[in-house]
PDB file of C-alpha atoms in Angstrom:
ATOM      1  CA  ALA X   1       0.000   0.000   0.000  1.00  0.00           C
ATOM      2  CA  GLN X   2       1.113   3.510  -0.687  1.00  0.00           C
ATOM      3  CA  SER X   3       0.651   6.601   1.429  1.00  0.00           C
ATOM      4  CA  VAL X   4       1.619  10.245   1.364  1.00  0.00           C
ATOM      5  CA  THR X   5       2.029  12.607   4.285  1.00  0.00           C
ATOM      6  CA  GLN X   6       2.242  16.341   3.828  1.00  0.00           C
ATOM      7  CA  LEU X   7       3.636  18.028   6.904  1.00  0.00           C
ATOM      8  CA  GLY X   8       1.708  21.174   7.679  1.00  0.00           C
ATOM      9  CA  SER X   9      -1.808  21.783   6.437  1.00  0.00           C
ATOM     10  CA  HIS X  10      -1.105  25.538   6.284  1.00  0.00           C
ATOM     11  CA  VAL X  11       2.137  27.304   5.425  1.00  0.00           C
ATOM     12  CA  SER X  12       2.493  31.077   5.469  1.00  0.00           C
ATOM     13  CA  VAL X  13       5.413  32.991   3.940  1.00  0.00           C
ATOM     14  CA  SER X  14       6.223  36.549   3.022  1.00  0.00           C
ATOM     15  CA  GLU X  15       6.528  37.594  -0.587  1.00  0.00           C
ATOM     16  CA  GLY X  16      10.112  36.976  -1.688  1.00  0.00           C
ATOM     17  CA  ALA X  17      10.783  34.359   0.987  1.00  0.00           C
ATOM     18  CA  LEU X  18      11.672  30.718   0.437  1.00  0.00           C
ATOM     19  CA  VAL X  19       8.761  28.326  -0.017  1.00  0.00           C
ATOM     20  CA  LEU X  20       9.217  24.812   1.412  1.00  0.00           C
ATOM     21  CA  LEU X  21       6.330  22.338   1.331  1.00  0.00           C
ATOM     22  CA  ARG X  22       7.100  18.949   2.796  1.00  0.00           C
ATOM     23  CA  CYS X  23       6.039  15.573   1.458  1.00  0.00           C
ATOM     24  CA  ASN X  24       6.969  12.108   2.681  1.00  0.00           C
ATOM     25  CA  TYR X  25       5.769   8.923   1.076  1.00  0.00           C
ATOM     26  CA  SER X  26       5.715   5.208   1.635  1.00  0.00           C
ATOM     27  CA  SER X  27       5.604   2.741  -1.213  1.00  0.00           C
ATOM     28  CA  SER X  28       6.336  -0.935  -1.636  1.00  0.00           C
ATOM     29  CA  VAL X  29       7.576  -0.355  -5.179  1.00  0.00           C
ATOM     30  CA  PRO X  30       9.704   2.397  -6.727  1.00  0.00           C
ATOM     31  CA  PRO X  31       7.411   5.377  -6.572  1.00  0.00           C
ATOM     32  CA  TYR X  32       6.405   7.916  -9.135  1.00  0.00           C
ATOM     33  CA  LEU X  33       5.812  11.241  -7.434  1.00  0.00           C
ATOM     34  CA  PHE X  34       3.853  14.321  -8.399  1.00  0.00           C
ATOM     35  CA  TRP X  35       3.091  17.778  -7.105  1.00  0.00           C
ATOM     36  CA  TYR X  36      -0.189  19.353  -8.174  1.00  0.00           C
ATOM     37  CA  VAL X  37      -1.448  22.872  -7.476  1.00  0.00           C
ATOM     38  CA  GLN X  38      -5.076  23.867  -7.059  1.00  0.00           C
ATOM     39  CA  TYR X  39      -6.165  27.485  -7.253  1.00  0.00           C
ATOM     40  CA  PRO X  40      -9.516  28.414  -5.666  1.00  0.00           C
ATOM     41  CA  ASN X  41     -12.467  26.788  -7.433  1.00  0.00           C
ATOM     42  CA  GLN X  42     -10.185  25.278 -10.055  1.00  0.00           C
ATOM     43  CA  GLY X  43      -9.056  21.802 -11.013  1.00  0.00           C
ATOM     44  CA  LEU X  44      -5.602  20.391 -10.369  1.00  0.00           C
ATOM     45  CA  GLN X  45      -2.644  21.474 -12.440  1.00  0.00           C
ATOM     46  CA  LEU X  46       0.586  19.504 -12.573  1.00  0.00           C
ATOM     47  CA  LEU X  47       3.590  21.399 -11.176  1.00  0.00           C
ATOM     48  CA  LEU X  48       6.222  18.718 -11.608  1.00  0.00           C
ATOM     49  CA  LYS X  49       6.801  14.978 -11.538  1.00  0.00           C
ATOM     50  CA  TYR X  50       9.473  12.427 -10.691  1.00  0.00           C
ATOM     51  CA  THR X  51       9.398   9.302 -12.837  1.00  0.00           C
ATOM     52  CA  SER X  52      12.776   7.686 -12.037  1.00  0.00           C
ATOM     53  CA  ALA X  53      14.978   9.992 -14.075  1.00  0.00           C
ATOM     54  CA  ALA X  54      16.846  12.922 -12.476  1.00  0.00           C
ATOM     55  CA  THR X  55      16.276  13.204  -8.728  1.00  0.00           C
ATOM     56  CA  LEU X  56      16.112  17.018  -8.860  1.00  0.00           C
ATOM     57  CA  VAL X  57      13.030  17.913 -10.822  1.00  0.00           C
ATOM     58  CA  LYS X  58      12.207  21.372 -12.104  1.00  0.00           C
ATOM     59  CA  GLY X  59       8.626  22.350 -12.742  1.00  0.00           C
ATOM     60  CA  ILE X  60       6.543  25.289 -13.797  1.00  0.00           C
ATOM     61  CA  ASN X  61       6.445  28.702 -12.113  1.00  0.00           C
ATOM     62  CA  GLY X  62       9.946  28.325 -10.626  1.00  0.00           C
ATOM     63  CA  PHE X  63       9.149  25.326  -8.414  1.00  0.00           C
ATOM     64  CA  GLU X  64      11.437  22.350  -7.982  1.00  0.00           C
ATOM     65  CA  ALA X  65      11.521  19.197  -5.894  1.00  0.00           C
ATOM     66  CA  GLU X  66      14.183  16.678  -4.961  1.00  0.00           C
ATOM     67  CA  PHE X  67      13.529  12.961  -4.666  1.00  0.00           C
ATOM     68  CA  LYS X  68      15.443  11.556  -1.689  1.00  0.00           C
ATOM     69  CA  LYS X  69      15.014   7.815  -1.475  1.00  0.00           C
ATOM     70  CA  SER X  70      16.895   7.480   1.825  1.00  0.00           C
ATOM     71  CA  GLU X  71      14.512   9.971   3.454  1.00  0.00           C
ATOM     72  CA  THR X  72      11.426   8.874   1.473  1.00  0.00           C
ATOM     73  CA  SER X  73      10.817  12.546   0.765  1.00  0.00           C
ATOM     74  CA  PHE X  74       9.859  14.724  -2.173  1.00  0.00           C
ATOM     75  CA  HIS X  75       9.777  18.260  -0.788  1.00  0.00           C
ATOM     76  CA  LEU X  76       8.674  21.157  -2.983  1.00  0.00           C
ATOM     77  CA  THR X  77      10.658  24.407  -2.959  1.00  0.00           C
ATOM     78  CA  LYS X  78      10.696  27.793  -4.594  1.00  0.00           C
ATOM     79  CA  PRO X  79      13.440  30.318  -3.826  1.00  0.00           C
ATOM     80  CA  SER X  80      11.227  33.406  -3.830  1.00  0.00           C
ATOM     81  CA  ALA X  81       7.482  33.364  -3.204  1.00  0.00           C
ATOM     82  CA  HIS X  82       5.129  35.434  -5.296  1.00  0.00           C
ATOM     83  CA  MET X  83       1.617  36.492  -4.385  1.00  0.00           C
ATOM     84  CA  SER X  84       0.312  34.400  -7.271  1.00  0.00           C
ATOM     85  CA  ASP X  85       1.692  31.254  -5.591  1.00  0.00           C
ATOM     86  CA  ALA X  86      -1.095  31.332  -3.005  1.00  0.00           C
ATOM     87  CA  ALA X  87      -3.001  28.086  -3.558  1.00  0.00           C
ATOM     88  CA  GLU X  88      -3.382  24.553  -2.222  1.00  0.00           C
ATOM     89  CA  TYR X  89      -0.638  22.083  -3.082  1.00  0.00           C
ATOM     90  CA  PHE X  90      -0.969  18.325  -3.235  1.00  0.00           C
ATOM     91  CA  CYS X  91       1.738  15.698  -3.260  1.00  0.00           C
ATOM     92  CA  ALA X  92       0.763  12.381  -4.850  1.00  0.00           C
ATOM     93  CA  VAL X  93       2.321   8.979  -5.523  1.00  0.00           C
ATOM     94  CA  SER X  94       1.558   6.259  -8.038  1.00  0.00           C
ATOM     95  CA  LYS X  95       3.092   2.930  -8.954  1.00  0.00           C
ATOM     96  CA  GLY X  96       3.690   4.005 -12.512  1.00  0.00           C
ATOM     97  CA  GLY X  97       3.295   1.761 -15.511  1.00  0.00           C
ATOM     98  CA  THR X  98      -0.402   1.241 -16.186  1.00  0.00           C
ATOM     99  CA  SER X  99      -1.162   2.830 -12.812  1.00  0.00           C
ATOM    100  CA  TYR X 100       0.079   6.370 -13.405  1.00  0.00           C
ATOM    101  CA  GLY X 101      -3.438   7.725 -13.028  1.00  0.00           C
ATOM    102  CA  LYS X 102      -4.200   5.786  -9.843  1.00  0.00           C
ATOM    103  CA  LEU X 103      -2.863   8.394  -7.495  1.00  0.00           C
ATOM    104  CA  THR X 104      -2.660   8.407  -3.725  1.00  0.00           C
ATOM    105  CA  PHE X 105      -2.767  11.992  -2.536  1.00  0.00           C
ATOM    106  CA  GLY X 106      -1.556  13.723   0.572  1.00  0.00           C
ATOM    107  CA  GLN X 107      -3.895  15.852   2.628  1.00  0.00           C
ATOM    108  CA  GLY X 108      -2.876  19.072   0.923  1.00  0.00           C
ATOM    109  CA  THR X 109      -1.029  22.178   2.102  1.00  0.00           C
ATOM    110  CA  ILE X 110      -2.550  25.622   1.776  1.00  0.00           C
ATOM    111  CA  LEU X 111       0.115  28.202   0.985  1.00  0.00           C
ATOM    112  CA  THR X 112      -0.544  31.802   1.993  1.00  0.00           C
ATOM    113  CA  VAL X 113       1.756  34.550   0.747  1.00  0.00           C
ATOM    114  CA  HIS X 114       1.843  37.844   2.663  1.00  0.00           C
ATOM    115  CA  PRO X 115       2.898  41.141   1.067  1.00  0.00           C
TER     116      PRO X 115
ATOM    117  CA  ASN M   1      -8.770  21.877 -27.065  1.00  0.00           C
ATOM    118  CA  ALA M   2     -11.044  21.626 -23.996  1.00  0.00           C
ATOM    119  CA  GLY M   3      -9.154  18.801 -22.208  1.00  0.00           C
ATOM    120  CA  VAL M   4     -11.371  17.235 -19.531  1.00  0.00           C
ATOM    121  CA  THR M   5     -14.882  18.668 -19.243  1.00  0.00           C
ATOM    122  CA  GLN M   6     -17.189  17.978 -16.319  1.00  0.00           C
ATOM    123  CA  THR M   7     -20.876  18.775 -16.035  1.00  0.00           C
ATOM    124  CA  PRO M   8     -22.532  20.129 -14.028  1.00  0.00           C
ATOM    125  CA  LYS M   9     -20.191  22.444 -12.120  1.00  0.00           C
ATOM    126  CA  PHE M  10     -22.510  22.750  -9.137  1.00  0.00           C
ATOM    127  CA  GLN M  11     -25.404  20.627  -7.886  1.00  0.00           C
ATOM    128  CA  VAL M  12     -27.576  20.464  -4.797  1.00  0.00           C
ATOM    129  CA  LEU M  13     -29.428  17.217  -4.137  1.00  0.00           C
ATOM    130  CA  LYS M  14     -31.839  16.093  -1.480  1.00  0.00           C
ATOM    131  CA  THR M  15     -31.039  12.908   0.431  1.00  0.00           C
ATOM    132  CA  GLY M  16     -32.223   9.914  -1.569  1.00  0.00           C
ATOM    133  CA  GLN M  17     -32.194  11.620  -4.951  1.00  0.00           C
ATOM    134  CA  SER M  18     -30.121  10.243  -7.787  1.00  0.00           C
ATOM    135  CA  MET M  19     -27.922  11.972 -10.309  1.00  0.00           C
ATOM    136  CA  THR M  20     -25.199  11.363 -12.844  1.00  0.00           C
ATOM    137  CA  LEU M  21     -22.002  13.373 -13.109  1.00  0.00           C
ATOM    138  CA  GLN M  22     -20.701  13.585 -16.637  1.00  0.00           C
ATOM    139  CA  CYS M  23     -17.084  13.655 -17.794  1.00  0.00           C
ATOM    140  CA  ALA M  24     -15.720  13.868 -21.312  1.00  0.00           C
ATOM    141  CA  GLN M  25     -12.162  14.174 -22.606  1.00  0.00           C
ATOM    142  CA  ASP M  26     -11.024  15.125 -26.086  1.00  0.00           C
ATOM    143  CA  MET M  27      -7.396  13.980 -25.813  1.00  0.00           C
ATOM    144  CA  ASN M  28      -7.979  10.420 -27.043  1.00  0.00           C
ATOM    145  CA  HIS M  29      -6.885   9.095 -23.644  1.00  0.00           C
ATOM    146  CA  ASN M  30      -7.420   5.449 -22.772  1.00  0.00           C
ATOM    147  CA  SER M  31      -7.763   5.730 -18.997  1.00  0.00           C
ATOM    148  CA  MET M  32     -10.235   7.788 -16.991  1.00  0.00           C
ATOM    149  CA  TYR M  33     -10.721   8.295 -13.256  1.00  0.00           C
ATOM    150  CA  TRP M  34     -13.165   9.681 -10.732  1.00  0.00           C
ATOM    151  CA  TYR M  35     -11.864  11.224  -7.496  1.00  0.00           C
ATOM    152  CA  ARG M  36     -13.580  12.956  -4.624  1.00  0.00           C
ATOM    153  CA  GLN M  37     -11.976  15.767  -2.641  1.00  0.00           C
ATOM    154  CA  ASP M  38     -12.835  16.378   0.985  1.00  0.00           C
ATOM    155  CA  PRO M  39     -11.225  18.974   3.298  1.00  0.00           C
ATOM    156  CA  GLY M  40      -8.122  17.659   5.024  1.00  0.00           C
ATOM    157  CA  MET M  41      -8.223  14.361   3.119  1.00  0.00           C
ATOM    158  CA  GLY M  42      -6.797  15.211  -0.264  1.00  0.00           C
ATOM    159  CA  LEU M  43      -8.322  13.386  -3.233  1.00  0.00           C
ATOM    160  CA  ARG M  44      -9.423   9.761  -3.069  1.00  0.00           C
ATOM    161  CA  LEU M  45     -10.026   7.466  -6.016  1.00  0.00           C
ATOM    162  CA  ILE M  46     -13.623   6.295  -6.417  1.00  0.00           C
ATOM    163  CA  TYR M  47     -13.562   4.323  -9.671  1.00  0.00           C
ATOM    164  CA  TYR M  48     -11.400   4.135 -12.731  1.00  0.00           C
ATOM    165  CA  SER M  49     -11.509   2.800 -16.254  1.00  0.00           C
ATOM    166  CA  ALA M  50      -8.193   1.613 -17.663  1.00  0.00           C
ATOM    167  CA  SER M  51      -9.651   1.331 -21.150  1.00  0.00           C
ATOM    168  CA  GLU M  52     -12.958   1.473 -22.975  1.00  0.00           C
ATOM    169  CA  GLY M  53     -15.208  -1.325 -21.739  1.00  0.00           C
ATOM    170  CA  THR M  54     -13.502  -1.829 -18.369  1.00  0.00           C
ATOM    171  CA  THR M  55     -14.135  -0.309 -14.961  1.00  0.00           C
ATOM    172  CA  ASP M  56     -12.653  -1.040 -11.546  1.00  0.00           C
ATOM    173  CA  LYS M  57     -13.174   0.067  -7.972  1.00  0.00           C
ATOM    174  CA  GLY M  58     -10.842   2.494  -6.314  1.00  0.00           C
ATOM    175  CA  GLU M  59     -10.404   3.332  -2.657  1.00  0.00           C
ATOM    176  CA  VAL M  60     -13.928   4.615  -1.885  1.00  0.00           C
ATOM    177  CA  PRO M  61     -16.464   3.039  -4.319  1.00  0.00           C
ATOM    178  CA  ASN M  62     -19.413   2.496  -1.971  1.00  0.00           C
ATOM    179  CA  GLY M  63     -22.547   4.379  -3.005  1.00  0.00           C
ATOM    180  CA  TYR M  64     -21.351   4.988  -6.568  1.00  0.00           C
ATOM    181  CA  ASN M  65     -21.594   3.369  -9.974  1.00  0.00           C
ATOM    182  CA  VAL M  66     -19.791   4.242 -13.176  1.00  0.00           C
ATOM    183  CA  SER M  67     -20.219   3.786 -16.897  1.00  0.00           C
ATOM    184  CA  ARG M  68     -17.544   4.064 -19.563  1.00  0.00           C
ATOM    185  CA  LEU M  69     -19.890   5.045 -22.337  1.00  0.00           C
ATOM    186  CA  ASN M  70     -17.197   5.222 -25.014  1.00  0.00           C
ATOM    187  CA  LYS M  71     -13.558   6.227 -25.170  1.00  0.00           C
ATOM    188  CA  ARG M  72     -14.393   9.885 -24.521  1.00  0.00           C
ATOM    189  CA  GLU M  73     -16.968   9.672 -21.750  1.00  0.00           C
ATOM    190  CA  PHE M  74     -16.948   8.318 -18.197  1.00  0.00           C
ATOM    191  CA  SER M  75     -19.946   9.000 -15.969  1.00  0.00           C
ATOM    192  CA  LEU M  76     -20.388   8.661 -12.202  1.00  0.00           C
ATOM    193  CA  ARG M  77     -23.814   7.871 -10.783  1.00  0.00           C
ATOM    194  CA  LEU M  78     -25.166   8.334  -7.297  1.00  0.00           C
ATOM    195  CA  GLU M  79     -28.237   6.126  -7.012  1.00  0.00           C
ATOM    196  CA  SER M  80     -29.424   7.383  -3.615  1.00  0.00           C
ATOM    197  CA  ALA M  81     -27.478  10.415  -2.478  1.00  0.00           C
ATOM    198  CA  ALA M  82     -26.433  10.741   1.153  1.00  0.00           C
ATOM    199  CA  PRO M  83     -25.037  13.773   3.027  1.00  0.00           C
ATOM    200  CA  SER M  84     -21.712  11.908   3.311  1.00  0.00           C
ATOM    201  CA  GLN M  85     -21.406  12.244  -0.465  1.00  0.00           C
ATOM    202  CA  THR M  86     -21.200  16.015  -0.229  1.00  0.00           C
ATOM    203  CA  SER M  87     -17.848  16.661  -1.857  1.00  0.00           C
ATOM    204  CA  VAL M  88     -16.048  18.043  -4.868  1.00  0.00           C
ATOM    205  CA  TYR M  89     -15.753  15.433  -7.599  1.00  0.00           C
ATOM    206  CA  PHE M  90     -12.922  15.437 -10.114  1.00  0.00           C
ATOM    207  CA  CYS M  91     -12.607  13.488 -13.305  1.00  0.00           C
ATOM    208  CA  ALA M  92      -9.166  12.818 -14.759  1.00  0.00           C
ATOM    209  CA  SER M  93      -7.766  11.136 -17.845  1.00  0.00           C
ATOM    210  CA  LEU M  94      -4.446   9.608 -18.832  1.00  0.00           C
ATOM    211  CA  GLY M  95      -3.090   8.729 -22.249  1.00  0.00           C
ATOM    212  CA  GLN M  96      -0.898   5.800 -23.229  1.00  0.00           C
ATOM    213  CA  GLY M  97       2.730   6.701 -22.792  1.00  0.00           C
ATOM    214  CA  VAL M  98       1.786   9.734 -20.706  1.00  0.00           C
ATOM    215  CA  THR M  99       2.941   9.853 -17.106  1.00  0.00           C
ATOM    216  CA  GLU M 100       0.618  12.461 -15.613  1.00  0.00           C
ATOM    217  CA  ALA M 101      -3.158  12.633 -15.327  1.00  0.00           C
ATOM    218  CA  PHE M 102      -5.126  15.642 -16.553  1.00  0.00           C
ATOM    219  CA  PHE M 103      -7.944  16.868 -14.338  1.00  0.00           C
ATOM    220  CA  GLY M 104     -11.267  18.520 -15.026  1.00  0.00           C
ATOM    221  CA  GLN M 105     -12.500  21.614 -13.198  1.00  0.00           C
ATOM    222  CA  GLY M 106     -14.591  19.653 -10.727  1.00  0.00           C
ATOM    223  CA  THR M 107     -18.251  19.279  -9.753  1.00  0.00           C
ATOM    224  CA  ARG M 108     -19.225  20.682  -6.376  1.00  0.00           C
ATOM    225  CA  LEU M 109     -22.026  18.502  -4.991  1.00  0.00           C
ATOM    226  CA  THR M 110     -24.028  19.246  -1.866  1.00  0.00           C
ATOM    227  CA  VAL M 111     -26.476  16.693  -0.468  1.00  0.00           C
ATOM    228  CA  VAL M 112     -28.956  18.111   2.043  1.00  0.00           C
TER     229      VAL M 112
END
């Protein structure tokens, strides 16, 4: 069975500050990991994904994440927060192969950005 | 290119009523999925269809049925709605050789 834990249901940062959203996973098989962003009343948009290639993954809007197998983590970072980054962020894991769309999601982290 | 389209966007039902949530994708994807989103719980998989003509249960299938009408369309039916089914429902699709699912805009359902 797979599971995802996002540490911190709410994270608040100042504009221009570092954004760090934490995600830890458990998986019995090599995982495929995703970060999605959800803006208010919108669907989910893919930020970035790890599918067993480079462990440091760069995504859209300046976000990146590093897959650390030894720590079973896939934390999301952005060097400088922008007001437009305010949204809810979801970490998700799948088994890959024919199961890429069968995602197990974390609980979500709401990011607030203060001026 | 609309991607994944869900209808309706909002719905209020009375307990015991039935309804069908519609989902259509125009990306020629083989696989389609229904998730529900509840506060503090992320998204959970209800049902999925790996290909046209097949459907399988996900993590939380009780109280729901699905139909893969054709390659484009995947509907979710609530036969007798309950307040516990108040949620935001998302449809997603995945193409062969693609590694990430594409999501619709969601249907916000309230059961009173």
